[in-house]
Coordinates of C-alpha atoms in Angstrom, one line a residue:
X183 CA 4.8 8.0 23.5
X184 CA 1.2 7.2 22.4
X185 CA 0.4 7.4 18.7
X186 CA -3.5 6.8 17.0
X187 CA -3.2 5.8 13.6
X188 CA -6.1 6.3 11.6
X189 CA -6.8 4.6 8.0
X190 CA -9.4 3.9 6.3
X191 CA -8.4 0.0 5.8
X192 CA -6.7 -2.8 8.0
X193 CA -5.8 -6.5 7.7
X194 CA -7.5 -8.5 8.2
X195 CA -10.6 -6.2 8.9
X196 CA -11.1 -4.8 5.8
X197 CA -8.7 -4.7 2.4
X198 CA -8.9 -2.8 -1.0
X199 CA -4.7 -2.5 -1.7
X200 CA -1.5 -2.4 0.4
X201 CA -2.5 0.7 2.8
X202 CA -4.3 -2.0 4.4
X203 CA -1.2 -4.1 4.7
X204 CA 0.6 -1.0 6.3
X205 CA -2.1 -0.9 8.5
X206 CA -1.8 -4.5 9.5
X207 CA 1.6 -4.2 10.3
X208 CA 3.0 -0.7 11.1
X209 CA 1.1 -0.2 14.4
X210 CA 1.7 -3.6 15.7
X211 CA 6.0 -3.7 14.9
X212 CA 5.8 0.3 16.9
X213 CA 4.1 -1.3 19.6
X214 CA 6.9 -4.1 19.5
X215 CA 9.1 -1.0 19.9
X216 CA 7.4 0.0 23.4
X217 CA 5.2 2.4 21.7
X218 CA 1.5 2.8 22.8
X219 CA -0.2 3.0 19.3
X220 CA -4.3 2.0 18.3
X221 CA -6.2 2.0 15.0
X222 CA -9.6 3.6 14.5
X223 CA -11.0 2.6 11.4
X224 CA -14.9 3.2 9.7
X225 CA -16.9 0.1 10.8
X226 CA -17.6 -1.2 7.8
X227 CA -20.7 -3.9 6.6
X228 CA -17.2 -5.9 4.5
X229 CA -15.7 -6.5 7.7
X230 CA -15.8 -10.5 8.3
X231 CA -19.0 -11.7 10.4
X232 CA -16.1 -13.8 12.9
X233 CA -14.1 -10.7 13.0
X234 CA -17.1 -8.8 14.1
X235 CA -18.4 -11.1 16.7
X236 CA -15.1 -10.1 19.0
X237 CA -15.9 -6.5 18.6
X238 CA -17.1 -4.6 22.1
X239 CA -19.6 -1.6 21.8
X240 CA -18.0 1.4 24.1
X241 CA -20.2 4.7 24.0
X242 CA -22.1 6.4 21.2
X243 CA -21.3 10.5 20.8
X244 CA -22.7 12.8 17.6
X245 CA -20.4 14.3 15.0
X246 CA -20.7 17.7 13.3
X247 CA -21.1 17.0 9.7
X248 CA -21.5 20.6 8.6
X249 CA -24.2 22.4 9.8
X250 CA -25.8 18.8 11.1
X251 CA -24.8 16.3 13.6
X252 CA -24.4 12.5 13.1
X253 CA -24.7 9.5 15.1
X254 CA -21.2 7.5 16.0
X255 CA -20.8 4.5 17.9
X256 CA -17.4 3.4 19.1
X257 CA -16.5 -0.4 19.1
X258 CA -13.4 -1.6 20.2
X259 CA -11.3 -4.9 19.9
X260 CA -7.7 -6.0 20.4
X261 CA -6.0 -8.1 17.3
X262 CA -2.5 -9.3 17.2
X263 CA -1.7 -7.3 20.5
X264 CA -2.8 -4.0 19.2
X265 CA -6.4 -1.9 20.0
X266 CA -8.6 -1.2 17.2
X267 CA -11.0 1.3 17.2
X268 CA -14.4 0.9 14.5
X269 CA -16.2 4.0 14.1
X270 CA -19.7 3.6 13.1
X271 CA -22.3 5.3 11.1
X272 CA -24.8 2.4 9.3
X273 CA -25.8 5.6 6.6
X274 CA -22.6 5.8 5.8
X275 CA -20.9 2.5 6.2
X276 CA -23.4 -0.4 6.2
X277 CA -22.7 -0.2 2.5
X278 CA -20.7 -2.7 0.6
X279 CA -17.3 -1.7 -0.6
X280 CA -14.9 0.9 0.8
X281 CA -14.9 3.0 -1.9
X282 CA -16.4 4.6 -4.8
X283 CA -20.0 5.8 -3.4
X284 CA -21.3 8.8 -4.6
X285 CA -20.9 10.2 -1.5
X286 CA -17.4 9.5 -0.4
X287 CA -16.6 13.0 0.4
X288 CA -19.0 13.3 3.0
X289 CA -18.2 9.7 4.0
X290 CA -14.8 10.7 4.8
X291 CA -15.1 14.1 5.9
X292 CA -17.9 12.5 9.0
X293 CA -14.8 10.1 9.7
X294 CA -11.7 12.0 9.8
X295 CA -14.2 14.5 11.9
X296 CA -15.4 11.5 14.6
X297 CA -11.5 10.4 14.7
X298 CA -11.0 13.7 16.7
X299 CA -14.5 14.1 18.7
X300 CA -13.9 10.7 19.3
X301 CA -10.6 10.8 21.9
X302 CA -12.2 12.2 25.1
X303 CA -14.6 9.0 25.2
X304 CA -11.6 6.6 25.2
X305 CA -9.4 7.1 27.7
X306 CA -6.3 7.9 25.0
X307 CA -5.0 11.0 24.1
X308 CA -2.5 10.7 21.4
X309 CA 0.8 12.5 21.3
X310 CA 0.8 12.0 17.8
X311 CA -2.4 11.1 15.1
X312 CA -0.7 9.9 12.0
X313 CA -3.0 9.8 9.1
X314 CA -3.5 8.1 5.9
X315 CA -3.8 9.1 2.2
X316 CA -7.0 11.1 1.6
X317 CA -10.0 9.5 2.9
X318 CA -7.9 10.4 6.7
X319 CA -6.8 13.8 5.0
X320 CA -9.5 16.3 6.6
X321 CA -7.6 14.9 10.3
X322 CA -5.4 17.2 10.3
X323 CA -7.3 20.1 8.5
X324 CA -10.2 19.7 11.4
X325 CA -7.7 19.8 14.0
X326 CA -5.8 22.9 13.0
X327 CA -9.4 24.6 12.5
X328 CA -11.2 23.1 15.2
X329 CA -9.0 21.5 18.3
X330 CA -5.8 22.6 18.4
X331 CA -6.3 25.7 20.7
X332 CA -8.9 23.1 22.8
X333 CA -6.8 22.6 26.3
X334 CA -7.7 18.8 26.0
X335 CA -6.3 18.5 22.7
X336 CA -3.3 21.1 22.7
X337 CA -0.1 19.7 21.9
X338 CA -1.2 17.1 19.5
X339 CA 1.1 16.4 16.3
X340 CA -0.3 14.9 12.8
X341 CA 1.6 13.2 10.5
X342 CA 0.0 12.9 7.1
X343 CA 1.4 9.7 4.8
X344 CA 0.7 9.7 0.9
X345 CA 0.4 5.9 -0.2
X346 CA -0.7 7.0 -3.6
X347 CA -0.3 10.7 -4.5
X348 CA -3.2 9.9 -7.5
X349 CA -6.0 10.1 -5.4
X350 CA -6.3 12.9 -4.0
X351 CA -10.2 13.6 -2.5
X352 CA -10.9 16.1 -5.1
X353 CA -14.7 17.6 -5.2
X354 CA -16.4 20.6 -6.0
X355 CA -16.3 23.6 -3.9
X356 CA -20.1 23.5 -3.2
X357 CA -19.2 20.7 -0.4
X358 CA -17.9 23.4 1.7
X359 CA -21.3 24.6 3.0
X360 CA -23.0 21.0 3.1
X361 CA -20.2 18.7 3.8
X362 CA -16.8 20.0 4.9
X363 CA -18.2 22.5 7.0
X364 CA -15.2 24.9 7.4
X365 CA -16.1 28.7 7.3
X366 CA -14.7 31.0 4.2
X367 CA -11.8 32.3 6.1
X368 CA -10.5 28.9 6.8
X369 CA -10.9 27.2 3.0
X370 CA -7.6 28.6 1.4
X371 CA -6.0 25.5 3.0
X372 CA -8.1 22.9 0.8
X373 CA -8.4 25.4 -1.9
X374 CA -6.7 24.3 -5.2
X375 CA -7.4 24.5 -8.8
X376 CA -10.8 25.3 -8.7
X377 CA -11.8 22.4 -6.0
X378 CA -11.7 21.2 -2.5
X379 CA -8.2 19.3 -2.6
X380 CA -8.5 16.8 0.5
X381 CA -5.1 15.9 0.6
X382 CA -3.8 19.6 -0.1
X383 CA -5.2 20.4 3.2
X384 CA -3.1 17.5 5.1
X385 CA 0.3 18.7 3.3
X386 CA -1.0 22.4 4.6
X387 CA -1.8 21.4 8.0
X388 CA -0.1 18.3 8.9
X389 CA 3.0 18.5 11.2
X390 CA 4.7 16.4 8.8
X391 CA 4.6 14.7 5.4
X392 CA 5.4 11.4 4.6
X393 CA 5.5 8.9 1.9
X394 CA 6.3 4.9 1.5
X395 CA 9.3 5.2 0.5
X396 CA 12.7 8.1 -0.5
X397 CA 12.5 8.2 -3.9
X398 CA 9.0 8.8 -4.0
X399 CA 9.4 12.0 -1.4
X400 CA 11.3 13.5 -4.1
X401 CA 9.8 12.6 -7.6
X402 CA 6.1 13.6 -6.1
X403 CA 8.1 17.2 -6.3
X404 CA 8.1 16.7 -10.0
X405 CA 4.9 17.6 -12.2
X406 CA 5.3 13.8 -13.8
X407 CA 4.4 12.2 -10.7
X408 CA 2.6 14.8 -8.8
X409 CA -1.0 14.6 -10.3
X410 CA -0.8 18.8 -9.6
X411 CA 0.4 19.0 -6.4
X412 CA 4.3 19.9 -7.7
X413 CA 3.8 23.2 -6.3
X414 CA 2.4 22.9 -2.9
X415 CA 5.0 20.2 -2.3
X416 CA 8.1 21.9 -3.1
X417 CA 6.8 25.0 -1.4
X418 CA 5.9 22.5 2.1
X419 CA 9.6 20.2 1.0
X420 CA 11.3 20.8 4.2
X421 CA 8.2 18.8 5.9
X422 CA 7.9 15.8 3.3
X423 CA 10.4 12.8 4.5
X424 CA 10.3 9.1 2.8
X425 CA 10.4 5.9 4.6
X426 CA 10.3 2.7 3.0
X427 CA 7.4 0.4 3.8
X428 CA 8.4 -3.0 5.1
X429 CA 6.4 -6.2 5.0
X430 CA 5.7 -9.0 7.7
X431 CA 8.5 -11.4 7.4
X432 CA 6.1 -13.8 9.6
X433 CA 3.3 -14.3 7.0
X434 CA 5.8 -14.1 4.0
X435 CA 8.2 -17.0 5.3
X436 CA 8.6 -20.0 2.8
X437 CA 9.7 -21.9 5.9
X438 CA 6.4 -22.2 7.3
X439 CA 4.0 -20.8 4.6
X440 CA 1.4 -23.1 4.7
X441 CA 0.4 -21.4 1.8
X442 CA 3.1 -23.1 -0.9
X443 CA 3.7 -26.5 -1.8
X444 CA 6.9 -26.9 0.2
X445 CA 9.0 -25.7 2.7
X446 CA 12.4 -24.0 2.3
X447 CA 15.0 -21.6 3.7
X448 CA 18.1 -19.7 2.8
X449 CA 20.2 -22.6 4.2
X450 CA 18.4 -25.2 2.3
X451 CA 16.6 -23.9 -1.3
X452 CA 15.7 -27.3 -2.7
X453 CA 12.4 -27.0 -1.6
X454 CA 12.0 -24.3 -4.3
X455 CA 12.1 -26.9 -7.2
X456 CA 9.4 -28.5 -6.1
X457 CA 7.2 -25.3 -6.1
X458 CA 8.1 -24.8 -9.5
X459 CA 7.2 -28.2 -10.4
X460 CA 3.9 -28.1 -8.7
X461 CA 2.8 -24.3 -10.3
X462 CA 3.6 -25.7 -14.0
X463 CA 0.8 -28.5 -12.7
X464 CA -1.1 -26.7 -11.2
X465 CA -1.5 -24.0 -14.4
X466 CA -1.0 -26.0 -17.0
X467 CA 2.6 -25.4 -17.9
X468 CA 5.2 -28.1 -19.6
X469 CA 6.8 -29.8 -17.1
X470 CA 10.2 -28.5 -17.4
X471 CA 12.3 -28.3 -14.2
X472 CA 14.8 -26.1 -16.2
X473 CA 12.7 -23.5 -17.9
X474 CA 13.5 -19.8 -16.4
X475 CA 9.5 -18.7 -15.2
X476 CA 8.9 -15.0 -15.4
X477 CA 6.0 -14.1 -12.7
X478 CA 4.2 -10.9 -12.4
X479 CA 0.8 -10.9 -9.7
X480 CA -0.4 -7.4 -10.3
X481 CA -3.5 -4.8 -10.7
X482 CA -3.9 -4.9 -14.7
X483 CA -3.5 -0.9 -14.8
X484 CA -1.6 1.5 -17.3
X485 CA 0.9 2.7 -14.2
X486 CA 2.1 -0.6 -13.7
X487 CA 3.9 -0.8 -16.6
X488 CA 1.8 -3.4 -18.7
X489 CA 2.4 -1.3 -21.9
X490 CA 6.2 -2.5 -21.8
X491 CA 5.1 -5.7 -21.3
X492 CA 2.0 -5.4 -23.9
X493 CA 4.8 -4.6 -26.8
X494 CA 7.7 -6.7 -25.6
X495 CA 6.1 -10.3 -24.6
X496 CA 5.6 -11.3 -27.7
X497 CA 9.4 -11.1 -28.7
X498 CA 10.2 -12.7 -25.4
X499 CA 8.4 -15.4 -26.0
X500 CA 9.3 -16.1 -29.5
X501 CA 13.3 -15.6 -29.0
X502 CA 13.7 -16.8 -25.4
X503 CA 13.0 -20.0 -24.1
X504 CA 11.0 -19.1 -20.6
X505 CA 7.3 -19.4 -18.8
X506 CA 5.4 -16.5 -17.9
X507 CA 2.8 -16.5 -15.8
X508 CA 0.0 -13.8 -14.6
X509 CA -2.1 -13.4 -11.8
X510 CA -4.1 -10.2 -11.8
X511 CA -7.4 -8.2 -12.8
X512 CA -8.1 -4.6 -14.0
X513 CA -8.4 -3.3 -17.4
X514 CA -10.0 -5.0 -20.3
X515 CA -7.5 -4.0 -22.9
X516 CA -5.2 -5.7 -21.1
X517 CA -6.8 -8.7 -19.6
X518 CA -7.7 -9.6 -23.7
X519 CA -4.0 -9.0 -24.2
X520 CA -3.1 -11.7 -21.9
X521 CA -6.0 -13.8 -23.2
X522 CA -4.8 -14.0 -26.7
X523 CA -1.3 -14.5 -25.3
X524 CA -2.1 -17.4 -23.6
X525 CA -3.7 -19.3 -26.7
X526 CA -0.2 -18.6 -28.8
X527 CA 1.8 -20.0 -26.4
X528 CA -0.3 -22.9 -24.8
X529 CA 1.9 -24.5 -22.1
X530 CA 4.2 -21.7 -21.6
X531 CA 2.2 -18.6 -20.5
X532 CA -0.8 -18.8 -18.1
X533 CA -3.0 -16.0 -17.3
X534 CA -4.9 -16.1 -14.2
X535 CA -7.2 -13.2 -13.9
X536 CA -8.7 -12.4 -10.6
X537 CA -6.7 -11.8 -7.4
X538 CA -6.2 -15.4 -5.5
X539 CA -4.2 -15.3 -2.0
X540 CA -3.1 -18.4 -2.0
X541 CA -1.9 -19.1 -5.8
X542 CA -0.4 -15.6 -5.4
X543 CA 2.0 -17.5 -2.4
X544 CA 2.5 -20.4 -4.8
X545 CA 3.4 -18.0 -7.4
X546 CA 6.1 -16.4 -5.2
X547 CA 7.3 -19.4 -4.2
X548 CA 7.6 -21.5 -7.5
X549 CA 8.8 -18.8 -10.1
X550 CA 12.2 -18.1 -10.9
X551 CA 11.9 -14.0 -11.7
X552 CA 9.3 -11.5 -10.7
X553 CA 8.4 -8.8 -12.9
X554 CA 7.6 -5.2 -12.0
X555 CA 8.5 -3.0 -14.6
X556 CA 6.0 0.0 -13.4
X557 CA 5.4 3.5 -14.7
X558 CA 5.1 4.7 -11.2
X559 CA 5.2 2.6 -7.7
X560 CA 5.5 4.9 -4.6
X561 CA 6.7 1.9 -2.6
X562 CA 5.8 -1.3 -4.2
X563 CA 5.6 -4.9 -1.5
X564 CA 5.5 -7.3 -4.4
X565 CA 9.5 -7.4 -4.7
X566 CA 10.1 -7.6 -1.4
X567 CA 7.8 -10.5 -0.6
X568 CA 9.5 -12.0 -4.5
X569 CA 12.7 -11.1 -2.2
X570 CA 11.7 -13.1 1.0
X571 CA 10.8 -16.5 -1.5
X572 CA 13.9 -16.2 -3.4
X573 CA 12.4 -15.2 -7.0
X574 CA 14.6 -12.6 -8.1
X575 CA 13.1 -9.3 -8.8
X576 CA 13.4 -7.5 -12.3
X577 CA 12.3 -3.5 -11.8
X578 CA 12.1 -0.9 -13.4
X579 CA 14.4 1.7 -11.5
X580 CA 11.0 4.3 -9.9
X581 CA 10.0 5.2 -6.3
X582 CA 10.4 2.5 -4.2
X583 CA 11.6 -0.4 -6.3
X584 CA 14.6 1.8 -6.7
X585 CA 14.9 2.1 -2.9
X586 CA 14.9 -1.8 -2.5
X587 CA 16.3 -3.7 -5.5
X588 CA 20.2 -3.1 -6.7
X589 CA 21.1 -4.8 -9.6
X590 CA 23.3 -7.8 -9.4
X591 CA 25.9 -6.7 -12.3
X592 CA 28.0 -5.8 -9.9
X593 CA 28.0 -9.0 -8.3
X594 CA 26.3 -7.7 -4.7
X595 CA 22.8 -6.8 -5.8
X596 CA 19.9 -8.6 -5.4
X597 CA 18.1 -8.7 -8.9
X598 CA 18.4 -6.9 -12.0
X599 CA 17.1 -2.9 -13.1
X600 CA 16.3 -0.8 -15.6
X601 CA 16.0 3.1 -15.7
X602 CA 14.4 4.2 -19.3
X603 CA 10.2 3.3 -19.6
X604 CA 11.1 1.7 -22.4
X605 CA 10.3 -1.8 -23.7
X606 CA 13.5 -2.6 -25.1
X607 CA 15.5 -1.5 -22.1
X608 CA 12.8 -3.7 -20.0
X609 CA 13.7 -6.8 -22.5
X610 CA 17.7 -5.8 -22.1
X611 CA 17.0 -6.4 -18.9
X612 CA 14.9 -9.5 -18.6
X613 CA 17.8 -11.4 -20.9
X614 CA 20.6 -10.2 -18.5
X615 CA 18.4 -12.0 -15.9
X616 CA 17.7 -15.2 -17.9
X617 CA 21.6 -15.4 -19.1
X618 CA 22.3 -14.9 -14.8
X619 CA 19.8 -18.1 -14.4
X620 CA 22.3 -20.1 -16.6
X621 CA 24.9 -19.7 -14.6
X622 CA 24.0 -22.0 -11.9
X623 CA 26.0 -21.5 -9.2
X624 CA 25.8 -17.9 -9.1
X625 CA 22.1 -17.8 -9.3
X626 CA 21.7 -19.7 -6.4
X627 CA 24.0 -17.4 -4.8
X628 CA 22.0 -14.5 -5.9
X629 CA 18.8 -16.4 -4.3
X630 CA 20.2 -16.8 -1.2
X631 CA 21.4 -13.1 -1.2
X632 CA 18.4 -11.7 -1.9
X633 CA 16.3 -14.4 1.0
X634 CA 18.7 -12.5 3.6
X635 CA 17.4 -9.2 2.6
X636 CA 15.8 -7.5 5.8
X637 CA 12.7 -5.8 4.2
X638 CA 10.9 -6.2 8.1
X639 CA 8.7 -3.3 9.8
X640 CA 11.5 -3.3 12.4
X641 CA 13.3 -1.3 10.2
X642 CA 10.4 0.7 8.9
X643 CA 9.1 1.5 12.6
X644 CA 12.5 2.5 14.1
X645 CA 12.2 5.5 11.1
X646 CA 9.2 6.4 12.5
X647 CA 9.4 6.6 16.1
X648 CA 12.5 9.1 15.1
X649 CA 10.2 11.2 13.1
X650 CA 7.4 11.2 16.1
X651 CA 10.0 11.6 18.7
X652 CA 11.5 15.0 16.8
X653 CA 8.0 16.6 16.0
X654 CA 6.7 16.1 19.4
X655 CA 9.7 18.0 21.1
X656 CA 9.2 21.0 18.6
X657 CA 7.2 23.7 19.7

């Protein structure tokens, strides 16, 4: 079984959020599996000067961009045992950042198009092309309009996976003759509410639908998560399947992170004390080996539930004796918030804005509790890497923090939940967590408990073979 899996971002080429973890990861624990899968990704100017020196140029071809064609160059490399393919275009990708040019629809629409005009020049026809959110949408649309009766390509499958269903690729419908390039009797498929709907076309064309994790499959259905696309996913519902991302229990591994202050295991925790003693040191905190730290490392955006925290932290702080500490960047309103936090409670709450890969480990590894408490979260990788250092999670019960975390009231869980989006039901919760930390021996029960969970690819990539497996033996 071969499979090409196109994204717009990879580790450790290029980054902008966790699709480019999945990336990283997914392709190489299915080629673990015996399965013969690639990345093709844009070539992008961001991609790391050593990463590019190991790049090999393979042929050049021109795309149809609309009524116009386009250079594309091919590079190739392998990385971690796996074959990545950079597509390149310097007008549209010797830019920097991945996103957020004016012209991202055309950007997009040139890439998911060289994906497919790409495959004869590589020696590599897929039996399955499994795309990624909407920059990779068009994939699928092209091939149903363009390739699929093409003998070289027949019998191709696509799978489509939503990461985030909130970007979506929308534009105006006057990129059909300049950009998108699909005659009029073919455009009902990216057709919705007055625009070109990039992703709309995938869940339209694509063999299947996934997303990152079960819950999400189902709560996209509901007009509260589905940004407007309730309707064409409960019509397309018997194509739409969840599977819960993983993460890579070799880089998130306090035994040999060389990332945190100390090493420790499952078998032997004590090593965690000492990166709780080094992060108070490190940020400025009281040097208390007994306080219960709160941790949350996160984008500072409405949907991750920092309106909960904006009206509850306060009374946490003043009626609960605990640390908190931030690591994260986004929104003004709420980076002041955490600003003026910090002055009232010098030596108990540090916020670090900015995103920082190595106190992010640290902060893993030395807190006590992690905090997600998150309006929406299709899959969520923060509380399973909390998970994997032993810092019990406290989640708010949506997409796929339900899917991972079961609260420990019942004595078997492996951190503590809440349902409502509610700031009082979020504080319920967070005390229920700091009275468990009390209790000493169960707590370090419930640490170990949750080290052992298995939140690996393996898992993940088993679930997915399936999938590829059953929509390459349909007709």
């Amino acid at each position: 079984m071969k499979c090409l899996f196109v994204t717009s971002e990879a580790q450790p080429f290029a980054a902008s959020g966790g699709l480019a973890d999945v990336s990283g990861a997914l392709p190489h624990a299915l080629r673990q599996r015996l399965i013969g899968c690639r990345i093709v990704m844009p070539y992008y100017e961001d991609i790391p000067q050593p990463l590019k020196e190991n790049l090999r140029f393979v042929t050049s071809f021109s795309v149809p961009v609309s009524w116009r064609r386009q250079y594309c160059g091919i590079f190739e490399t392998r990385y971690n045992g796996v074959i990545y393919y950079f597509l390149d275009n310097q007008y549209y990708f010797k830019r920097q950042g991945l996103y957020g040019h004016y012209d991202d629809a055309e950007r997009f629409a040139f890439f998911s198009r060289a994906v497919l005009e790409m495959l004869p020049y590589i020696d590599f026809k897929p039996d399955v092309i499994h795309c990624n959110d909407w920059q990779t949408a068009l994939v699928p649309v092209y091939y149903n309009q363009f390739y699929g009766k093409n003998e070289w390509y027949f019998g191709i499958k696509t799978i489509f996976t939503i990461h985030n269903i909130q970007y979506q690729g929308k534009y105006g419908q006057e990129l059909y003759e300049e950009v998108v390039g699909i005659p009029p009797e073919g455009r009902s498929v990216l057709d919705w509410d007055g625009c070109i709907n990039y992703m709309k076309g995938a869940i339209e064309t694509a063999n299947r639908v996934t997303t990152v994790s079960p819950s999400y499959s189902w709560e996209i259905r509901d007009p509260w998560f589905s940004h407007g696309l309730d309707p064409i996913l409960n019509a397309r519902a018997w194509k739409i399947r969840g599977i819960l991302n993983g993460i890579d229990n070799t880089s998130y591994n306090p035994a040999t992170d060389i990332q945190i202050y100390e090493h420790y295991s499952e078998d032997d925790i004590s090593g965690k004390a000492v990166n709780k003693q080094k992060l108070q040191e490190r940020l400025g905190l009281e040097q208390d080996p007994e306080v219960p730290m709160i941790a949350m490392v996160t984008r500072l955006v409405a949907h991750k539930g920092l309106d909960l925290v904006k009206y509850a932290l306060d009374q946490l702080m003043r009626e609960e004796y605990v640390q908190f500490v931030l690591l994260g960047s986004g929104d003004w309103e709420y980076e002041s918030f955490f600003r003026t936090m910090q002055d009232r409670y010098p030596g108990r709450l540090c916020a670090c804005h900015g995103f920082i890969p190595e106190l992010s480990r640290k902060i893993y590894a030395g807190a006590d509790m992690f905090l997600m408490p998150s309006k929406s979260e299709p899959c969520g990788l923060s509380q399973m890497i909390s998970l994997r250092y032993g810092t019990i999670p406290i989640v708010r019960e949506v997409g796929g923090l339900r899917d991972s975390i079961q609260d420990s009231g019942t004595g078997d869980g492996n951190g503590f939940t809440f349902r409502n989006y509610d700031a009082m039901d979020m504080l319920s919760c967070i005390r229920r967590a700091i009275a468990g930390y009390w209790q000493h021996d169960g707590w370090e029960t419930l640490v170990k408990r949750a080290m052992k969970c298995d939140n690996s690819w393996t898992r993940s990539a088993t679930e997915y073979i399936n999938m590829y497996r059953e929509v390459i033996e349909e007709n």
